[in-house]
Amino acid sequence: MSNDSITIAFVGPYSWYPGLTIVDRVVTAGWDTLNMSQYRDFYGNKYPQFFYWLDVMAELAVKRINETPLLLPGVLVKIKRFNTFDPNRVAEVATSLQVDSGGYAATTVEKIYTEHPDVIALFGDYIVNGAIFTAAVSSFYQLPFINPAAWSVPLLDRNKFAYFMQMCTMSGSGKAVALLLQTWNIRRVAIIYKMNDLSWSTVTLEMMDILQSHGVSILTTLNINDGNTDDGIKHLADSLKNVDARYIIIMSDAVQVGNVYYKLAKQKYSVGDNYVWMGMNFPLMDPTSPFAIENPKYYMLSRGFISFSGFNLYNSFMGNITDQMLNTLDALTNPHGFSIDFYEAWYGNLFPAYDCIMTLASGFHNLAVRRDNGVEHLATRSLQPLMNSTLFEATGYRGFSGDPLLLSSQGDLRASWNFFTLSGDTSTPNPVNFGATDIDLTVFDFLDTLPIFYDGSHIPPHDGSILQNEIYVSADSQFGLILLTMASVGIAFSLACGTLAIKYRHNKAMKKGSTSFKCLIAIGAIPLFLGQLTYLRRPTPFACTARVWTFLLSLTLVFSAYTLKNLRLYFIFNAKTNLAKYIVKDDFYLLGVVGTMVGSVVLLQFWTLYAQPTVLLTQLTNTTFTYICSVKNAHNQTIPLVWIYHGALVILQAALGFATVNIEAGYNQSGGLYSLSILAGIVAVLLFGDYQSSFQHAWLSRIQVVCVWCVAMMALFIEFVPKVVEMVLEQRQSMMAVAKRGGGGGGGGGGRGNVSGSGAPNSLQGSRTAAAAAAAAVINKAAAASVGTMKKIKNFARFTAILSSKPRKSSLLWAPWTPVSVVLCSLDQNRMQINFLSDSSSFQLFALYCTQDVVKWAVEEENRVVLTCLQNVGNKCPRYIWLDFAESNSANAFVHCLGRKESSLQ
């Protein structure tokens, strides 16, 4: 190779360190003069020391490359340091390592590519939030970027971060833990993890899926952030106790794990002889923290804690180079009055930092020797398209992290998973490596050292599942039979109501509120009854999903039908002017039902996709357990959207119940709407609001089933039972009216009979009876003459309009044997208006007669007739007129009175 040079950019939060000179993102002076003794504490909650030592180890690796002729001979490897952390936000690092300075980091990488053409690769960027941005930009510009401590599952995505690598093992943790639990025959675990962190949540959710596929039940999942307060610690303790968790997996950074674990252990919450805690990080506590000062022997509580991490077991070569590196570090640190032991170097990821630089150099070396003038091409970035992570998967380098060191196809370290326990004897972690998987994650092997548990023994405690009985509702149990009976009765009642609505659709009582809406309500109740069957036997993810879908879709269909039906009535009964025809037609409101259903389906689909319904095992007592419905992503934003959408339907229905409280009794359903809304809200809280814990008590599941059934039955009862009662009463009244008319024709004698059939000896009544008989004769004659034109007429009805000279409110008249309605409105002293409206426009005025030839009538519109008195007899219009009409279609009829409230009859 020819004599040339290449540059590796060290990127990271150099603005953290006072005394550095940084010009246009480049560290130009001050790094070599930093006092390293200020950064020797690896166990405190101080973040700058971590990156400081990563930089130190990477620089040692560069020096080694430049000293050896075996790697990139004749090539000088240079270092440039670039700041990726916004200097204006340095103060925030004291409280959180998760400060988002990614935008600043991304622009730094862009400057490296455009303004520093000698840089061919990047190392560092300790902060994960920044690494995601730098990894994305470096991959865009085809600059290899390797990180010693990213611990980021999202960065494994080769489609987004093809040039990014991390010297830590992220893939395979779930399979490794499953192998250990399988070896110990553990079938029950609880999991606490950092739910708001993308990396930790991704790792944990993947682990949960793998554990469940291996027969391990997840008792509960808890958010470690709840442990930031005393009340939160109590909540975590109670939750673990409720499910009788004996094995607890805790997933977060070491400091947060320590804060939660030691607080629980101090109060003996789920920490003790019968419990095993495990996680990727040991619990870490700052010895200067108030908790450590109050509890100087806090570290003894960590005995038996199991940690697992991906790395390759040391062989003799790896052991030798580790000892050599520790000696090299001693030479650096001893003049400053301290030294770094193996565990500090291991915890601080010092060895992986060294391996990062050596892996880059080995990959460059292999690429350059395969090509003529390879180093020259490296220095001019001509080989960047060939330098994605696949170039570095197997370079042949023998290092601290592997012999040889291998990377996976996802860019992380390919290694076996090792398991450790803490002895709890010293304030610094003293892990004991007791077992490991093979590199392919197929076998778990115990090593020579035995694991240590909390009680000091080497025997893992039982997982608490001994003599456990599963509690569920079986089909042949007493409550199961009741549930089946309730569902069967409900479905049969729904079908009967739908059949009545269709069969008696021409009946005046049944037509109140529209047959179409009645059918929708009957159909909509059926899924509610079917959903009750999901409470039988052990729930599955499908059953849990169906439980919510059936309830909310039925609620949407029934409540939207009720709401829009009553909204239509509200418009009709409260209109001040003539309404547009579409306002009173069914079609307009049926489209509203369809739109509401589409909205519900879309929201539920998103909820199913993102919330991911699942089942969890829940401990009821020490000897009983059950499976409950839960969701993998309890903090998904679709959950409040579903709540708001369906809650609005319930509230809107209740509001319409209030708005329609004063309409005519035949149409008034306000009381039922109130009750139905309240009951539906209770069921929603029980079923959906407490979704994760809905089966923790047997009585709660029974309340849910009964309330769901009551909602469906109440919806049907409110709509159909009053109509059936009204039909029966109308039938009886019709029969009684016919009987009375027959009695009146033979009881009066001498022309003194009357319309009602009473024999009242009154001359006025007699004249009225004679006039009515004469009018009836004329009507019969006209009807006989019009047989040819009335073949299609289905209904023929007669009304008696009572005219009065005194102004009065509108009257609603109808015959019990016809579905048509008429409103009589007094316009002034001598005029009366008759209004009617038929959806089918098939209403035909057939004949109009009166007792004297003193009434003129005119059809002003298709739906309006105005009667005018031609003469006054004793300052009064004739009191009786006869109006005959027919309709050829049984569609709904509505009537409207100008200047007055509308009335409607269906």
PDB file of N, CA, C and O in Angstrom, residues 501-502 505 510-523 557 561 565 568 585-587 589-590 593 719-720 892 906:
ATOM      1  N   ALA A 501     -91.822  -5.366  12.728  1.00  0.00           N
ATOM      2  CA  ALA A 501     -91.661  -4.097  12.019  1.00  0.00           C
ATOM      3  C   ALA A 501     -91.962  -4.242  10.535  1.00  0.00           C
ATOM      4  O   ALA A 501     -92.528  -3.333   9.912  1.00  0.00           O
ATOM      5  N   ILE A 502     -91.598  -5.359   9.948  1.00  0.00           N
ATOM      6  CA  ILE A 502     -91.818  -5.573   8.518  1.00  0.00           C
ATOM      7  C   ILE A 502     -93.257  -5.994   8.237  1.00  0.00           C
ATOM      8  O   ILE A 502     -93.916  -5.473   7.329  1.00  0.00           O
ATOM      9  N   ARG A 505     -95.796  -3.038   8.849  1.00  0.00           N
ATOM     10  CA  ARG A 505     -95.229  -1.757   8.456  1.00  0.00           C
ATOM     11  C   ARG A 505     -96.298  -0.758   8.026  1.00  0.00           C
ATOM     12  O   ARG A 505     -96.052   0.445   7.997  1.00  0.00           O
ATOM     13  N   MET A 510     -97.163   1.188  14.304  1.00  0.00           N
ATOM     14  CA  MET A 510     -95.837   0.660  13.989  1.00  0.00           C
ATOM     15  C   MET A 510     -95.056   1.627  13.099  1.00  0.00           C
ATOM     16  O   MET A 510     -93.826   1.643  13.122  1.00  0.00           O
ATOM     17  N   LYS A 511     -95.778   2.442  12.323  1.00  0.00           N
ATOM     18  CA  LYS A 511     -95.088   3.355  11.417  1.00  0.00           C
ATOM     19  C   LYS A 511     -94.563   4.593  12.114  1.00  0.00           C
ATOM     20  O   LYS A 511     -93.802   5.355  11.528  1.00  0.00           O
ATOM     21  N   LYS A 512     -94.941   4.797  13.356  1.00  0.00           N
ATOM     22  CA  LYS A 512     -94.395   5.926  14.089  1.00  0.00           C
ATOM     23  C   LYS A 512     -92.891   5.728  14.269  1.00  0.00           C
ATOM     24  O   LYS A 512     -92.453   4.798  14.919  1.00  0.00           O
ATOM     25  N   GLY A 513     -92.091   6.637  13.720  1.00  0.00           N
ATOM     26  CA  GLY A 513     -90.646   6.524  13.853  1.00  0.00           C
ATOM     27  C   GLY A 513     -89.979   5.841  12.697  1.00  0.00           C
ATOM     28  O   GLY A 513     -88.766   5.676  12.707  1.00  0.00           O
ATOM     29  N   SER A 514     -90.729   5.368  11.701  1.00  0.00           N
ATOM     30  CA  SER A 514     -90.186   4.781  10.483  1.00  0.00           C
ATOM     31  C   SER A 514     -89.843   3.309  10.645  1.00  0.00           C
ATOM     32  O   SER A 514     -89.121   2.900  11.556  1.00  0.00           O
ATOM     33  N   THR A 515     -90.352   2.525   9.731  1.00  0.00           N
ATOM     34  CA  THR A 515     -90.055   1.085   9.717  1.00  0.00           C
ATOM     35  C   THR A 515     -88.574   0.835   9.490  1.00  0.00           C
ATOM     36  O   THR A 515     -87.987  -0.091  10.063  1.00  0.00           O
ATOM     37  N   SER A 516     -87.952   1.655   8.669  1.00  0.00           N
ATOM     38  CA  SER A 516     -86.529   1.454   8.369  1.00  0.00           C
ATOM     39  C   SER A 516     -85.689   1.537   9.632  1.00  0.00           C
ATOM     40  O   SER A 516     -84.809   0.696   9.884  1.00  0.00           O
ATOM     41  N   PHE A 517     -85.937   2.542  10.466  1.00  0.00           N
ATOM     42  CA  PHE A 517     -85.160   2.689  11.689  1.00  0.00           C
ATOM     43  C   PHE A 517     -85.448   1.565  12.669  1.00  0.00           C
ATOM     44  O   PHE A 517     -84.558   1.120  13.396  1.00  0.00           O
ATOM     45  N   LYS A 518     -86.686   1.109  12.692  1.00  0.00           N
ATOM     46  CA  LYS A 518     -87.006  -0.015  13.580  1.00  0.00           C
ATOM     47  C   LYS A 518     -86.229  -1.265  13.180  1.00  0.00           C
ATOM     48  O   LYS A 518     -85.728  -2.012  14.026  1.00  0.00           O
ATOM     49  N   CYS A 519     -86.130  -1.509  11.897  1.00  0.00           N
ATOM     50  CA  CYS A 519     -85.371  -2.678  11.438  1.00  0.00           C
ATOM     51  C   CYS A 519     -83.887  -2.543  11.788  1.00  0.00           C
ATOM     52  O   CYS A 519     -83.237  -3.512  12.188  1.00  0.00           O
ATOM     53  N   LEU A 520     -83.338  -1.324  11.652  1.00  0.00           N
ATOM     54  CA  LEU A 520     -81.934  -1.111  12.011  1.00  0.00           C
ATOM     55  C   LEU A 520     -81.697  -1.368  13.490  1.00  0.00           C
ATOM     56  O   LEU A 520     -80.690  -1.969  13.878  1.00  0.00           O
ATOM     57  N   ILE A 521     -82.599  -0.917  14.326  1.00  0.00           N
ATOM     58  CA  ILE A 521     -82.445  -1.135  15.768  1.00  0.00           C
ATOM     59  C   ILE A 521     -82.525  -2.619  16.098  1.00  0.00           C
ATOM     60  O   ILE A 521     -81.753  -3.137  16.911  1.00  0.00           O
ATOM     61  N   ALA A 522     -83.464  -3.327  15.460  1.00  0.00           N
ATOM     62  CA  ALA A 522     -83.582  -4.775  15.703  1.00  0.00           C
ATOM     63  C   ALA A 522     -82.331  -5.511  15.247  1.00  0.00           C
ATOM     64  O   ALA A 522     -81.818  -6.393  15.944  1.00  0.00           O
ATOM     65  N   ILE A 523     -81.821  -5.155  14.071  1.00  0.00           N
ATOM     66  CA  ILE A 523     -80.605  -5.798  13.561  1.00  0.00           C
ATOM     67  C   ILE A 523     -79.391  -5.421  14.413  1.00  0.00           C
ATOM     68  O   ILE A 523     -78.543  -6.253  14.720  1.00  0.00           O
ATOM     69  N   LEU A 557     -74.697   1.481  15.729  1.00  0.00           N
ATOM     70  CA  LEU A 557     -75.860   1.290  14.865  1.00  0.00           C
ATOM     71  C   LEU A 557     -77.154   1.634  15.591  1.00  0.00           C
ATOM     72  O   LEU A 557     -78.003   2.379  15.079  1.00  0.00           O
ATOM     73  N   ALA A 561     -79.252   5.138  14.969  1.00  0.00           N
ATOM     74  CA  ALA A 561     -80.629   5.011  14.487  1.00  0.00           C
ATOM     75  C   ALA A 561     -81.592   5.749  15.405  1.00  0.00           C
ATOM     76  O   ALA A 561     -82.473   6.500  14.949  1.00  0.00           O
ATOM     77  N   LYS A 565     -83.398   9.212  14.205  1.00  0.00           N
ATOM     78  CA  LYS A 565     -84.860   9.114  14.160  1.00  0.00           C
ATOM     79  C   LYS A 565     -85.489  10.226  15.007  1.00  0.00           C
ATOM     80  O   LYS A 565     -86.435  10.899  14.577  1.00  0.00           O
ATOM     81  N   ARG A 568     -85.066  13.714  13.498  1.00  0.00           N
ATOM     82  CA  ARG A 568     -86.083  13.942  12.463  1.00  0.00           C
ATOM     83  C   ARG A 568     -87.395  14.432  13.092  1.00  0.00           C
ATOM     84  O   ARG A 568     -88.025  15.379  12.606  1.00  0.00           O
ATOM     85  N   LYS A 585     -87.707  12.921   4.950  1.00  0.00           N
ATOM     86  CA  LYS A 585     -87.581  11.603   4.336  1.00  0.00           C
ATOM     87  C   LYS A 585     -86.605  10.728   5.121  1.00  0.00           C
ATOM     88  O   LYS A 585     -85.643  11.211   5.720  1.00  0.00           O
ATOM     89  N   ASP A 586     -86.806   9.427   5.069  1.00  0.00           N
ATOM     90  CA  ASP A 586     -85.914   8.477   5.735  1.00  0.00           C
ATOM     91  C   ASP A 586     -84.511   8.478   5.130  1.00  0.00           C
ATOM     92  O   ASP A 586     -83.513   8.332   5.836  1.00  0.00           O
ATOM     93  N   ASP A 587     -84.447   8.624   3.808  1.00  0.00           N
ATOM     94  CA  ASP A 587     -83.171   8.431   3.114  1.00  0.00           C
ATOM     95  C   ASP A 587     -82.079   9.337   3.663  1.00  0.00           C
ATOM     96  O   ASP A 587     -80.923   8.925   3.829  1.00  0.00           O
ATOM     97  N   TYR A 589     -81.621  10.518   6.628  1.00  0.00           N
ATOM     98  CA  TYR A 589     -81.131  10.087   7.947  1.00  0.00           C
ATOM     99  C   TYR A 589     -80.471   8.716   7.884  1.00  0.00           C
ATOM    100  O   TYR A 589     -79.566   8.423   8.668  1.00  0.00           O
ATOM    101  N   LEU A 590     -80.925   7.881   6.966  1.00  0.00           N
ATOM    102  CA  LEU A 590     -80.272   6.579   6.803  1.00  0.00           C
ATOM    103  C   LEU A 590     -78.838   6.748   6.314  1.00  0.00           C
ATOM    104  O   LEU A 590     -77.943   5.986   6.704  1.00  0.00           O
ATOM    105  N   VAL A 593     -76.756   7.317   9.299  1.00  0.00           N
ATOM    106  CA  VAL A 593     -76.429   6.073  10.004  1.00  0.00           C
ATOM    107  C   VAL A 593     -75.252   5.378   9.344  1.00  0.00           C
ATOM    108  O   VAL A 593     -74.323   4.909  10.014  1.00  0.00           O
ATOM    109  N   GLU A 719     -88.303   0.751  21.760  1.00  0.00           N
ATOM    110  CA  GLU A 719     -88.780   0.988  20.408  1.00  0.00           C
ATOM    111  C   GLU A 719     -90.018   0.188  20.054  1.00  0.00           C
ATOM    112  O   GLU A 719     -90.901   0.682  19.350  1.00  0.00           O
ATOM    113  N   PHE A 720     -90.123  -1.038  20.540  1.00  0.00           N
ATOM    114  CA  PHE A 720     -91.159  -1.931  20.014  1.00  0.00           C
ATOM    115  C   PHE A 720     -92.318  -2.189  20.985  1.00  0.00           C
ATOM    116  O   PHE A 720     -93.466  -2.272  20.544  1.00  0.00           O
ATOM    117  N   ASN A 892     -95.000   6.615   4.822  1.00  0.00           N
ATOM    118  CA  ASN A 892     -95.263   7.466   5.974  1.00  0.00           C
ATOM    119  C   ASN A 892     -95.957   8.752   5.540  1.00  0.00           C
ATOM    120  O   ASN A 892     -95.701   9.287   4.473  1.00  0.00           O
ATOM    121  N   GLN A 906     -97.204   8.432  11.773  1.00  0.00           N
ATOM    122  CA  GLN A 906     -96.628   7.439  10.847  1.00  0.00           C
ATOM    123  C   GLN A 906     -97.490   6.192  10.843  1.00  0.00           C
ATOM    124  O   GLN A 906     -98.063   5.849  11.858  1.00  0.00           O
TER     125      GLN A 906
END
